[in-house]
Amino acid sequence: MSPTLPRRIVGGAVLFLAIPLTPVVATAGFLATAFVTASVPVLAFAALADGLLGRAAFALLGLERRRGLRASAFVAVGLTVAVAALGGVTVFRPMPTTAAAPAPSGVRFWNLPTGSRIAYVHASAIGKARPTPVIFLHGGPGTPGEGIPTGGRELAADGFDVYAYDQLGAGRSTRLRDITGYTVARQVADLEAIRRTLDADRIILVGQSWGGSLAAQYLAAHSEHVAKAVFTSPGSLWGREYPGSTAGEPWNRLTPAQKARLDRLNSTPRMLAASVLLQVNPGAAHALVGDREVDHWMHEVALQGTDSTFCKGAPPTTAHNNPQGFSSNQMTRKDFEQIPDPRPSLRTAHVPSLIMRGECDFIKPVVTAEYQRILGDSKLVTVKGAGHSISGGQPRRYTALLRAFLLGKPLPVG
């Protein structure tokens, strides 16, 4: 016959289990519900309700009739209320946002047939315009520039119509309600729609970082419409080959103060919850933390790594206020790791290409070298004194290389 434990010990054991399990059950309910709904009120109710299941369990087991265990039941309820209160001031408490600044003069919009409303700037060709416009593609994904990029004015003086635009989900362009719509194919479709809108048979692409990856994707799909391509510190050709940040990342070059600030940003409970929800149900993550919040958070994160994109000892940079695009960044990167390999198509795309790499670039050399290996008609140039941002670190050298290549002149040495 098994010995019977005293009620005091049983009550203590139940209390011991109730303390850690209440927040665990509430969190599990929150995540389980996220699989089937993106409604924030429903998610919050699920977390609270699952915590209260502990109270119901006491009643079902008849334990609350035992005076020795009633205290445990009340503790479980109290813990649930405490967890709900904690969630209210952490996970469910909105983060700072940035008020939308008025667009600078010169910003215009394309309403594309893809459904995207794309913000762009344009430097008109001076003199007789050449038939092939130049389109600059920014990095990220989701990290737009502001104004005409470095070298754009000089190219306009050479007779090129120059365009730079905020990609879908970034800057002043469309934010999607369904963030699963941020895909590489959508970005390529937008670029093709822009070419058609410009009524250009062929275009010249200048892609920086992720913009280089996007240019390669467009080249793989529409090489017949690309006259020349420039890849500046490009990201990987194929995301599946370099998932996550394995192609290289700037965060290893931070100062102690920058790293501490980055750690604080990354440990924000609301962003931790959103990051988990992104893996479970992206719609729920987007419903919990809206674009203005996550875009502001991404801007603060980017500020910590901006200076690490230059060579050591370079002067600090000044950030602009064109909004970042967090959802576009996360979802496009995820899609980039799932799409088919573009390299077979790129091997047959005989488009003259210039590849620039800064000697201090955090992107691994093997990633950049793959562009030269895959693209048959290409030339790789290493720019001394420049990091990931070649146009920022060595603007004169960058502009000279860009102009010479697009004008069909010998590339300057030095």
C-alpha positions as a Markdown table, in Angstrom:
| # | Residue | x | y | z |
|---|---|---|---|---|
| 1 | Met | 0.0 | 0.0 | 0.0 |
| 2 | Ser | 1.4 | 3.4 | -1.1 |
| 3 | Pro | 1.9 | 5.9 | 1.7 |
| 4 | Thr | -0.4 | 9.0 | 1.5 |
| 5 | Leu | 1.4 | 12.3 | 1.4 |
| 6 | Pro | 0.2 | 14.9 | 3.9 |
| 7 | Arg | -2.1 | 17.5 | 2.4 |
| 8 | Arg | 0.3 | 20.3 | 3.3 |
| 9 | Ile | 3.0 | 18.7 | 1.2 |
| 10 | Val | 0.6 | 18.1 | -1.8 |
| 11 | Gly | -0.5 | 21.7 | -1.6 |
| 12 | Gly | 3.1 | 22.9 | -1.5 |
| 13 | Ala | 3.9 | 20.8 | -4.5 |
| 14 | Val | 1.0 | 22.2 | -6.5 |
| 15 | Leu | 2.1 | 25.7 | -5.5 |
| 16 | Phe | 5.6 | 24.9 | -6.5 |
| 17 | Leu | 4.4 | 23.8 | -10.0 |
| 18 | Ala | 1.9 | 26.7 | -10.4 |
| 19 | Ile | 4.5 | 29.4 | -10.1 |
| 20 | Pro | 6.6 | 28.5 | -13.1 |
| 21 | Leu | 3.9 | 26.9 | -15.2 |
| 22 | Thr | 1.4 | 29.7 | -15.2 |
| 23 | Pro | 3.5 | 32.0 | -17.5 |
| 24 | Val | 4.6 | 29.0 | -19.6 |
| 25 | Val | 1.0 | 27.9 | -20.2 |
| 26 | Ala | 0.0 | 31.5 | -21.0 |
| 27 | Thr | 2.9 | 31.8 | -23.5 |
| 28 | Ala | 2.0 | 28.5 | -25.0 |
| 29 | Gly | -1.6 | 29.5 | -25.5 |
| 30 | Phe | -0.5 | 32.8 | -27.0 |
| 31 | Leu | 1.7 | 31.0 | -29.6 |
| 32 | Ala | -0.8 | 28.2 | -30.3 |
| 33 | Thr | -3.5 | 30.7 | -31.0 |
| 34 | Ala | -1.2 | 32.6 | -33.4 |
| 35 | Phe | -1.2 | 29.6 | -35.7 |
| 36 | Val | -4.9 | 30.2 | -36.5 |
| 37 | Thr | -5.4 | 34.0 | -36.0 |
| 38 | Ala | -3.7 | 37.3 | -36.3 |
| 39 | Ser | -6.1 | 39.1 | -34.0 |
| 40 | Val | -4.3 | 40.8 | -31.2 |
| 41 | Pro | -7.3 | 40.9 | -28.8 |
| 42 | Val | -7.8 | 37.1 | -29.4 |
| 43 | Leu | -4.1 | 36.4 | -28.8 |
| 44 | Ala | -4.2 | 38.4 | -25.6 |
| 45 | Phe | -7.3 | 36.6 | -24.4 |
| 46 | Ala | -5.8 | 33.2 | -25.3 |
| 47 | Ala | -2.8 | 33.9 | -23.1 |
| 48 | Leu | -5.0 | 35.0 | -20.2 |
| 49 | Ala | -7.5 | 32.2 | -20.6 |
| 50 | Asp | -4.8 | 29.5 | -20.8 |
| 51 | Gly | -3.3 | 30.9 | -17.6 |
| 52 | Leu | -6.7 | 30.6 | -15.9 |
| 53 | Leu | -7.0 | 27.0 | -17.0 |
| 54 | Gly | -4.9 | 26.2 | -14.0 |
| 55 | Arg | -7.8 | 27.6 | -11.8 |
| 56 | Ala | -10.3 | 25.4 | -13.7 |
| 57 | Ala | -8.1 | 22.4 | -13.2 |
| 58 | Phe | -8.2 | 22.8 | -9.5 |
| 59 | Ala | -12.0 | 22.8 | -9.6 |
| 60 | Leu | -12.2 | 19.7 | -11.9 |
| 61 | Leu | -9.9 | 17.8 | -9.7 |
| 62 | Gly | -11.9 | 18.7 | -6.6 |
| 63 | Leu | -8.8 | 20.2 | -5.1 |
| 64 | Glu | -10.3 | 23.5 | -4.2 |
| 65 | Arg | -12.6 | 21.7 | -1.7 |
| 66 | Arg | -9.5 | 20.9 | 0.3 |
| 67 | Arg | -8.6 | 23.9 | 2.4 |
| 68 | Gly | -4.9 | 23.0 | 2.2 |
| 69 | Leu | -5.0 | 23.5 | -1.6 |
| 70 | Arg | -7.2 | 26.6 | -1.9 |
| 71 | Ala | -4.2 | 28.9 | -1.4 |
| 72 | Ser | -2.5 | 27.2 | -4.3 |
| 73 | Ala | -5.5 | 27.9 | -6.6 |
| 74 | Phe | -5.6 | 31.5 | -5.6 |
| 75 | Val | -1.8 | 31.8 | -6.2 |
| 76 | Ala | -2.3 | 30.3 | -9.7 |
| 77 | Val | -5.0 | 32.9 | -10.4 |
| 78 | Gly | -2.8 | 35.7 | -9.0 |
| 79 | Leu | 0.1 | 34.6 | -11.2 |
| 80 | Thr | -2.1 | 34.7 | -14.2 |
| 81 | Val | -3.2 | 38.2 | -13.4 |
| 82 | Ala | 0.4 | 39.2 | -12.8 |
| 83 | Val | 1.4 | 37.7 | -16.2 |
| 84 | Ala | -1.4 | 39.6 | -17.9 |
| 85 | Ala | -0.3 | 42.8 | -16.2 |
| 86 | Leu | 3.3 | 42.2 | -17.2 |
| 87 | Gly | 2.3 | 41.5 | -20.8 |
| 88 | Gly | 0.3 | 44.8 | -20.8 |
| 89 | Val | 3.4 | 46.8 | -20.0 |
| 90 | Thr | 5.9 | 44.8 | -22.2 |
| 91 | Val | 4.6 | 42.8 | -25.1 |
| 92 | Phe | 1.4 | 44.7 | -25.6 |
| 93 | Arg | 2.8 | 48.1 | -24.9 |
| 94 | Pro | 3.5 | 50.1 | -28.1 |
| 95 | Met | 7.1 | 51.1 | -28.9 |
| 96 | Pro | 8.2 | 54.5 | -30.0 |
| 97 | Thr | 7.4 | 55.6 | -33.5 |
| 98 | Thr | 8.7 | 58.4 | -35.7 |
| 99 | Ala | 6.3 | 61.0 | -37.1 |
| 100 | Ala | 6.2 | 60.8 | -40.9 |
| 101 | Ala | 8.4 | 63.6 | -42.2 |
| 102 | Pro | 7.2 | 65.5 | -45.3 |
| 103 | Ala | 8.8 | 64.1 | -48.5 |
| 104 | Pro | 11.6 | 66.3 | -49.8 |
| 105 | Ser | 11.0 | 68.2 | -53.0 |
| 106 | Gly | 11.6 | 66.1 | -56.1 |
| 107 | Val | 10.0 | 62.9 | -54.7 |
| 108 | Arg | 7.4 | 61.6 | -57.1 |
| 109 | Phe | 5.3 | 58.4 | -57.3 |
| 110 | Trp | 4.6 | 55.6 | -59.8 |
| 111 | Asn | 1.3 | 53.8 | -59.4 |
| 112 | Leu | 2.4 | 50.5 | -61.0 |
| 113 | Pro | 0.1 | 47.8 | -62.4 |
| 114 | Thr | 1.5 | 45.4 | -59.8 |
| 115 | Gly | -0.4 | 47.4 | -57.2 |
| 116 | Ser | 2.7 | 49.1 | -55.8 |
| 117 | Arg | 2.9 | 52.8 | -55.2 |
| 118 | Ile | 6.6 | 53.5 | -55.6 |
| 119 | Ala | 8.3 | 56.7 | -54.5 |
| 120 | Tyr | 11.2 | 57.8 | -56.7 |
| 121 | Val | 13.5 | 60.6 | -57.6 |
| 122 | His | 14.7 | 61.5 | -61.1 |
| 123 | Ala | 17.7 | 63.4 | -62.5 |
| 124 | Ser | 16.8 | 64.4 | -66.0 |
| 125 | Ala | 19.4 | 63.9 | -68.7 |
| 126 | Ile | 21.2 | 67.1 | -69.7 |
| 127 | Gly | 21.4 | 67.8 | -73.4 |
| 128 | Lys | 20.4 | 65.0 | -75.8 |
| 129 | Ala | 19.1 | 62.1 | -73.7 |
| 130 | Arg | 20.5 | 58.6 | -74.2 |
| 131 | Pro | 17.9 | 56.0 | -74.9 |
| 132 | Thr | 18.9 | 53.8 | -71.9 |
| 133 | Pro | 18.0 | 55.1 | -68.4 |
| 134 | Val | 20.0 | 54.3 | -65.3 |
| 135 | Ile | 18.1 | 52.8 | -62.3 |
| 136 | Phe | 19.7 | 52.7 | -58.9 |
| 137 | Leu | 18.7 | 49.9 | -56.5 |
| 138 | His | 19.1 | 50.4 | -52.8 |
| 139 | Gly | 20.2 | 47.8 | -50.2 |
| 140 | Gly | 18.5 | 46.1 | -47.3 |
| 141 | Pro | 16.1 | 44.7 | -48.3 |
| 142 | Gly | 14.2 | 47.7 | -46.9 |
| 143 | Thr | 17.0 | 50.2 | -46.5 |
| 144 | Pro | 16.3 | 53.1 | -48.9 |
| 145 | Gly | 18.5 | 56.0 | -49.7 |
| 146 | Glu | 17.5 | 59.6 | -49.9 |
| 147 | Gly | 17.7 | 61.8 | -53.0 |
| 148 | Ile | 19.8 | 61.2 | -56.1 |
| 149 | Pro | 22.6 | 58.7 | -55.3 |
| 150 | Thr | 26.3 | 59.5 | -55.5 |
| 151 | Gly | 27.3 | 59.7 | -59.2 |
| 152 | Gly | 23.7 | 60.2 | -60.4 |
| 153 | Arg | 24.1 | 63.9 | -61.1 |
| 154 | Glu | 27.3 | 63.3 | -63.1 |
| 155 | Leu | 25.6 | 60.6 | -65.1 |
| 156 | Ala | 22.7 | 62.9 | -65.9 |
| 157 | Ala | 25.3 | 65.4 | -67.1 |
| 158 | Asp | 26.5 | 62.6 | -69.4 |
| 159 | Gly | 23.1 | 62.4 | -71.0 |
| 160 | Phe | 21.5 | 59.6 | -68.9 |
| 161 | Asp | 18.1 | 59.8 | -67.3 |
| 162 | Val | 18.7 | 58.7 | -63.7 |
| 163 | Tyr | 16.2 | 57.2 | -61.4 |
| 164 | Ala | 16.4 | 55.9 | -57.8 |
| 165 | Tyr | 13.3 | 54.5 | -56.1 |
| 166 | Asp | 12.2 | 53.1 | -52.7 |
| 167 | Gln | 11.5 | 49.4 | -53.1 |
| 168 | Leu | 8.2 | 48.0 | -52.1 |
| 169 | Gly | 7.8 | 48.2 | -48.3 |
| 170 | Ala | 10.5 | 50.7 | -47.8 |
| 171 | Gly | 10.9 | 54.4 | -47.6 |
| 172 | Arg | 7.8 | 56.2 | -48.8 |
| 173 | Ser | 6.5 | 53.3 | -51.0 |
| 174 | Thr | 3.6 | 51.0 | -50.4 |
| 175 | Arg | 3.4 | 49.0 | -47.2 |
| 176 | Leu | 1.5 | 45.7 | -47.7 |
| 177 | Arg | -1.3 | 44.7 | -45.3 |
| 178 | Asp | -0.4 | 41.0 | -46.0 |
| 179 | Ile | 3.4 | 41.0 | -45.4 |
| 180 | Thr | 3.8 | 37.5 | -47.0 |
| 181 | Gly | 3.5 | 39.5 | -50.2 |
| 182 | Tyr | 7.0 | 40.8 | -49.8 |
| 183 | Thr | 8.8 | 38.4 | -52.1 |
| 184 | Val | 11.7 | 38.5 | -54.5 |
| 185 | Ala | 9.3 | 37.9 | -57.4 |
| 186 | Arg | 7.3 | 40.9 | -56.4 |
| 187 | Gln | 10.4 | 43.1 | -56.3 |
| 188 | Val | 11.4 | 41.9 | -59.8 |
| 189 | Ala | 7.9 | 42.4 | -61.1 |
| 190 | Asp | 7.9 | 46.0 | -59.8 |
| 191 | Leu | 11.2 | 46.7 | -61.5 |
| 192 | Glu | 9.9 | 45.3 | -64.8 |
| 193 | Ala | 6.8 | 47.4 | -64.4 |
| 194 | Ile | 9.0 | 50.5 | -63.9 |
| 195 | Arg | 10.9 | 49.7 | -67.1 |
| 196 | Arg | 7.6 | 49.5 | -69.0 |
| 197 | Thr | 6.4 | 52.7 | -67.4 |
| 198 | Leu | 9.6 | 54.4 | -68.6 |
| 199 | Asp | 8.9 | 53.0 | -72.1 |
| 200 | Ala | 12.6 | 51.8 | -72.2 |
| 201 | Asp | 13.5 | 48.7 | -74.2 |
| 202 | Arg | 16.6 | 48.3 | -72.1 |
| 203 | Ile | 17.8 | 49.7 | -68.7 |
| 204 | Ile | 21.1 | 50.0 | -66.9 |
| 205 | Leu | 21.0 | 48.7 | -63.3 |
| 206 | Val | 23.3 | 49.9 | -60.4 |
| 207 | Gly | 22.7 | 47.8 | -57.4 |
| 208 | Gln | 24.2 | 48.4 | -53.9 |
| 209 | Ser | 24.4 | 45.5 | -51.4 |
| 210 | Trp | 20.9 | 43.8 | -51.5 |
| 211 | Gly | 20.3 | 46.0 | -54.6 |
| 212 | Gly | 23.0 | 43.9 | -56.3 |
| 213 | Ser | 21.2 | 40.7 | -55.4 |
| 214 | Leu | 18.0 | 42.2 | -56.8 |
| 215 | Ala | 19.7 | 43.3 | -60.0 |
| 216 | Ala | 21.0 | 39.8 | -60.5 |
| 217 | Gln | 17.5 | 38.4 | -60.0 |
| 218 | Tyr | 16.1 | 40.8 | -62.6 |
| 219 | Leu | 19.0 | 39.9 | -64.9 |
| 220 | Ala | 18.2 | 36.2 | -64.6 |
| 221 | Ala | 14.5 | 36.9 | -65.5 |
| 222 | His | 14.9 | 39.7 | -68.1 |
| 223 | Ser | 18.5 | 39.8 | -69.4 |
| 224 | Glu | 17.2 | 41.0 | -72.8 |
| 225 | His | 16.1 | 44.2 | -71.2 |
| 226 | Val | 19.4 | 45.0 | -69.4 |
| 227 | Ala | 22.1 | 46.9 | -71.3 |
| 228 | Lys | 24.7 | 47.0 | -68.5 |
| 229 | Ala | 24.8 | 46.2 | -64.8 |
| 230 | Val | 26.9 | 47.5 | -61.9 |
| 231 | Phe | 27.1 | 45.5 | -58.7 |
| 232 | Thr | 28.4 | 47.6 | -55.8 |
| 233 | Ser | 29.4 | 45.5 | -52.7 |
| 234 | Pro | 26.7 | 43.1 | -53.7 |
| 235 | Gly | 25.0 | 40.6 | -51.4 |
| 236 | Ser | 24.8 | 36.9 | -52.3 |
| 237 | Leu | 23.6 | 35.7 | -55.6 |
| 238 | Trp | 21.4 | 33.1 | -54.0 |
| 239 | Gly | 20.0 | 33.4 | -50.4 |
| 240 | Arg | 19.9 | 29.6 | -49.9 |
| 241 | Glu | 23.7 | 29.4 | -50.3 |
| 242 | Tyr | 24.3 | 32.1 | -47.7 |
| 243 | Pro | 21.3 | 32.0 | -45.3 |
| 244 | Gly | 20.9 | 34.5 | -42.5 |
| 245 | Ser | 24.0 | 36.7 | -42.2 |
| 246 | Thr | 26.5 | 34.1 | -43.3 |
| 247 | Ala | 27.5 | 36.2 | -46.3 |
| 248 | Gly | 28.9 | 38.7 | -43.9 |
| 249 | Glu | 27.5 | 41.2 | -41.3 |
| 250 | Pro | 28.6 | 44.5 | -39.8 |
| 251 | Trp | 27.8 | 43.7 | -36.2 |
| 252 | Asn | 31.2 | 42.3 | -35.4 |
| 253 | Arg | 32.8 | 45.8 | -35.8 |
| 254 | Leu | 30.7 | 47.7 | -33.2 |
| 255 | Thr | 32.1 | 49.7 | -30.4 |
| 256 | Pro | 31.2 | 48.6 | -26.9 |
| 257 | Ala | 28.6 | 51.4 | -26.6 |
| 258 | Gln | 27.0 | 50.5 | -30.0 |
| 259 | Lys | 26.9 | 46.8 | -29.0 |
| 260 | Ala | 25.3 | 47.6 | -25.7 |
| 261 | Arg | 22.6 | 49.7 | -27.4 |
| 262 | Leu | 22.0 | 47.0 | -30.0 |
| 263 | Asp | 21.6 | 44.4 | -27.3 |
| 264 | Arg | 19.0 | 46.5 | -25.6 |
| 265 | Leu | 17.1 | 47.0 | -28.8 |
| 266 | Asn | 17.2 | 43.3 | -29.6 |
| 267 | Ser | 16.0 | 42.3 | -26.1 |
| 268 | Thr | 12.9 | 44.5 | -26.2 |
| 269 | Pro | 10.0 | 42.1 | -25.2 |
| 270 | Arg | 7.6 | 43.4 | -27.8 |
| 271 | Met | 10.2 | 42.8 | -30.6 |
| 272 | Leu | 11.1 | 39.3 | -29.1 |
| 273 | Ala | 7.4 | 38.4 | -29.3 |
| 274 | Ala | 7.1 | 39.8 | -32.8 |
| 275 | Ser | 10.2 | 37.8 | -33.9 |
| 276 | Val | 8.8 | 34.6 | -32.6 |
| 277 | Leu | 5.4 | 35.3 | -34.2 |
| 278 | Leu | 7.1 | 35.9 | -37.6 |
| 279 | Gln | 8.1 | 32.3 | -37.6 |
| 280 | Val | 4.6 | 31.1 | -36.6 |
| 281 | Asn | 2.2 | 33.5 | -38.3 |
| 282 | Pro | 3.7 | 36.6 | -40.0 |
| 283 | Gly | 0.2 | 38.2 | -40.1 |
| 284 | Ala | 0.0 | 38.0 | -36.3 |
| 285 | Ala | 3.5 | 39.6 | -35.9 |
| 286 | His | 2.4 | 42.4 | -38.2 |
| 287 | Ala | -0.9 | 42.9 | -36.3 |
| 288 | Leu | 0.9 | 42.9 | -33.0 |
| 289 | Val | 3.6 | 45.4 | -34.0 |
| 290 | Gly | 2.7 | 47.7 | -36.9 |
| 291 | Asp | 4.9 | 49.2 | -39.6 |
| 292 | Arg | 5.6 | 52.5 | -37.9 |
| 293 | Glu | 6.8 | 50.8 | -34.8 |
| 294 | Val | 9.0 | 48.2 | -36.4 |
| 295 | Asp | 10.3 | 50.6 | -39.0 |
| 296 | His | 11.4 | 53.0 | -36.2 |
| 297 | Trp | 13.0 | 50.1 | -34.3 |
| 298 | Met | 14.9 | 49.0 | -37.5 |
| 299 | His | 16.1 | 52.6 | -38.0 |
| 300 | Glu | 17.5 | 52.6 | -34.5 |
| 301 | Val | 19.2 | 49.2 | -35.1 |
| 302 | Ala | 20.7 | 50.4 | -38.4 |
| 303 | Leu | 22.2 | 53.5 | -36.7 |
| 304 | Gln | 24.3 | 51.2 | -34.6 |
| 305 | Gly | 25.9 | 49.6 | -37.6 |
| 306 | Thr | 26.1 | 52.4 | -40.1 |
| 307 | Asp | 29.7 | 53.4 | -39.3 |
| 308 | Ser | 30.9 | 49.8 | -39.5 |
| 309 | Thr | 30.1 | 49.8 | -43.2 |
| 310 | Phe | 33.2 | 52.0 | -43.7 |
| 311 | Cys | 36.9 | 51.4 | -43.2 |
| 312 | Lys | 38.2 | 51.8 | -39.7 |
| 313 | Gly | 39.0 | 55.4 | -38.9 |
| 314 | Ala | 36.5 | 56.9 | -41.4 |
| 315 | Pro | 34.6 | 59.9 | -40.2 |
| 316 | Pro | 31.0 | 59.3 | -38.8 |
| 317 | Thr | 28.1 | 59.5 | -41.2 |
| 318 | Thr | 24.9 | 61.4 | -41.0 |
| 319 | Ala | 21.7 | 59.4 | -41.2 |
| 320 | His | 18.7 | 60.5 | -43.3 |
| 321 | Asn | 15.0 | 60.2 | -42.3 |
| 322 | Asn | 13.7 | 58.1 | -45.2 |
| 323 | Pro | 11.9 | 55.3 | -43.3 |
| 324 | Gln | 13.3 | 51.8 | -43.1 |
| 325 | Gly | 11.1 | 48.8 | -44.0 |
| 326 | Phe | 11.3 | 46.0 | -41.4 |
| 327 | Ser | 8.6 | 43.7 | -42.8 |
| 328 | Ser | 9.9 | 44.0 | -46.3 |
| 329 | Asn | 13.4 | 43.2 | -44.9 |
| 330 | Gln | 12.3 | 40.1 | -43.0 |
| 331 | Met | 10.0 | 38.6 | -45.5 |
| 332 | Thr | 12.0 | 39.3 | -48.6 |
| 333 | Arg | 15.1 | 37.8 | -47.0 |
| 334 | Lys | 13.2 | 34.7 | -46.0 |
| 335 | Asp | 11.8 | 34.3 | -49.5 |
| 336 | Phe | 15.3 | 34.9 | -50.9 |
| 337 | Glu | 16.4 | 31.7 | -49.1 |
| 338 | Gln | 13.6 | 29.7 | -50.7 |
| 339 | Ile | 13.6 | 30.7 | -54.4 |
| 340 | Pro | 15.2 | 28.6 | -57.1 |
| 341 | Asp | 18.9 | 29.0 | -57.9 |
| 342 | Pro | 19.3 | 31.9 | -60.4 |
| 343 | Arg | 22.9 | 31.0 | -61.4 |
| 344 | Pro | 22.1 | 28.7 | -64.4 |
| 345 | Ser | 20.2 | 31.6 | -66.0 |
| 346 | Leu | 22.9 | 34.1 | -65.1 |
| 347 | Arg | 25.5 | 32.0 | -66.8 |
| 348 | Thr | 23.7 | 32.5 | -70.1 |
| 349 | Ala | 23.0 | 36.2 | -69.6 |
| 350 | His | 25.8 | 38.0 | -71.6 |
| 351 | Val | 25.4 | 41.5 | -70.2 |
| 352 | Pro | 28.4 | 43.7 | -69.6 |
| 353 | Ser | 28.8 | 44.0 | -65.8 |
| 354 | Leu | 31.1 | 45.9 | -63.4 |
| 355 | Ile | 31.5 | 44.5 | -59.9 |
| 356 | Met | 33.0 | 46.8 | -57.3 |
| 357 | Arg | 34.2 | 45.6 | -53.9 |
| 358 | Gly | 35.6 | 47.8 | -51.1 |
| 359 | Glu | 38.7 | 46.5 | -49.5 |
| 360 | Cys | 37.1 | 46.8 | -46.0 |
| 361 | Asp | 33.7 | 45.3 | -47.1 |
| 362 | Phe | 32.2 | 43.1 | -44.4 |
| 363 | Ile | 30.7 | 40.9 | -47.2 |
| 364 | Lys | 33.0 | 37.9 | -47.6 |
| 365 | Pro | 35.3 | 38.1 | -50.7 |
| 366 | Val | 34.0 | 34.7 | -51.9 |
| 367 | Val | 30.5 | 36.1 | -52.2 |
| 368 | Thr | 31.6 | 39.0 | -54.4 |
| 369 | Ala | 33.9 | 36.8 | -56.4 |
| 370 | Glu | 31.0 | 34.5 | -57.4 |
| 371 | Tyr | 29.5 | 37.4 | -59.4 |
| 372 | Gln | 32.6 | 37.5 | -61.6 |
| 373 | Arg | 32.7 | 33.7 | -61.9 |
| 374 | Ile | 29.1 | 33.4 | -62.9 |
| 375 | Leu | 28.7 | 36.5 | -65.1 |
| 376 | Gly | 30.8 | 35.8 | -68.2 |
| 377 | Asp | 31.2 | 39.4 | -69.4 |
| 378 | Ser | 32.2 | 41.0 | -66.1 |
| 379 | Lys | 35.1 | 42.8 | -64.4 |
| 380 | Leu | 35.8 | 42.9 | -60.7 |
| 381 | Val | 37.5 | 46.0 | -59.2 |
| 382 | Thr | 38.6 | 46.4 | -55.6 |
| 383 | Val | 38.4 | 49.9 | -54.3 |
| 384 | Lys | 41.0 | 50.8 | -51.7 |
| 385 | Gly | 40.0 | 52.9 | -48.7 |
| 386 | Ala | 36.3 | 51.9 | -49.1 |
| 387 | Gly | 34.1 | 49.5 | -47.1 |
| 388 | His | 30.6 | 48.3 | -47.8 |
| 389 | Ser | 29.5 | 51.8 | -48.8 |
| 390 | Ile | 31.9 | 52.5 | -51.6 |
| 391 | Ser | 30.0 | 55.6 | -52.7 |
| 392 | Gly | 30.3 | 57.0 | -49.2 |
| 393 | Gly | 33.9 | 56.0 | -48.5 |
| 394 | Gln | 35.4 | 56.8 | -51.9 |
| 395 | Pro | 32.8 | 58.9 | -53.8 |
| 396 | Arg | 35.2 | 60.3 | -56.4 |
| 397 | Arg | 36.7 | 56.9 | -57.2 |
| 398 | Tyr | 33.2 | 55.3 | -57.3 |
| 399 | Thr | 31.8 | 58.0 | -59.6 |
| 400 | Ala | 34.8 | 57.8 | -61.9 |
| 401 | Leu | 34.5 | 54.0 | -62.3 |
| 402 | Leu | 30.7 | 54.3 | -62.8 |
| 403 | Arg | 31.0 | 56.9 | -65.5 |
| 404 | Ala | 33.8 | 55.2 | -67.4 |
| 405 | Phe | 32.0 | 51.9 | -67.4 |
| 406 | Leu | 28.7 | 53.2 | -68.6 |
| 407 | Leu | 30.3 | 55.5 | -71.2 |
| 408 | Gly | 32.4 | 52.6 | -72.6 |
| 409 | Lys | 35.7 | 54.1 | -71.6 |
| 410 | Pro | 38.7 | 52.3 | -70.0 |
| 411 | Leu | 38.3 | 52.0 | -66.3 |
| 412 | Pro | 40.5 | 54.4 | -64.3 |
| 413 | Val | 43.4 | 52.8 | -62.4 |
| 414 | Gly | 44.2 | 53.8 | -58.8 |
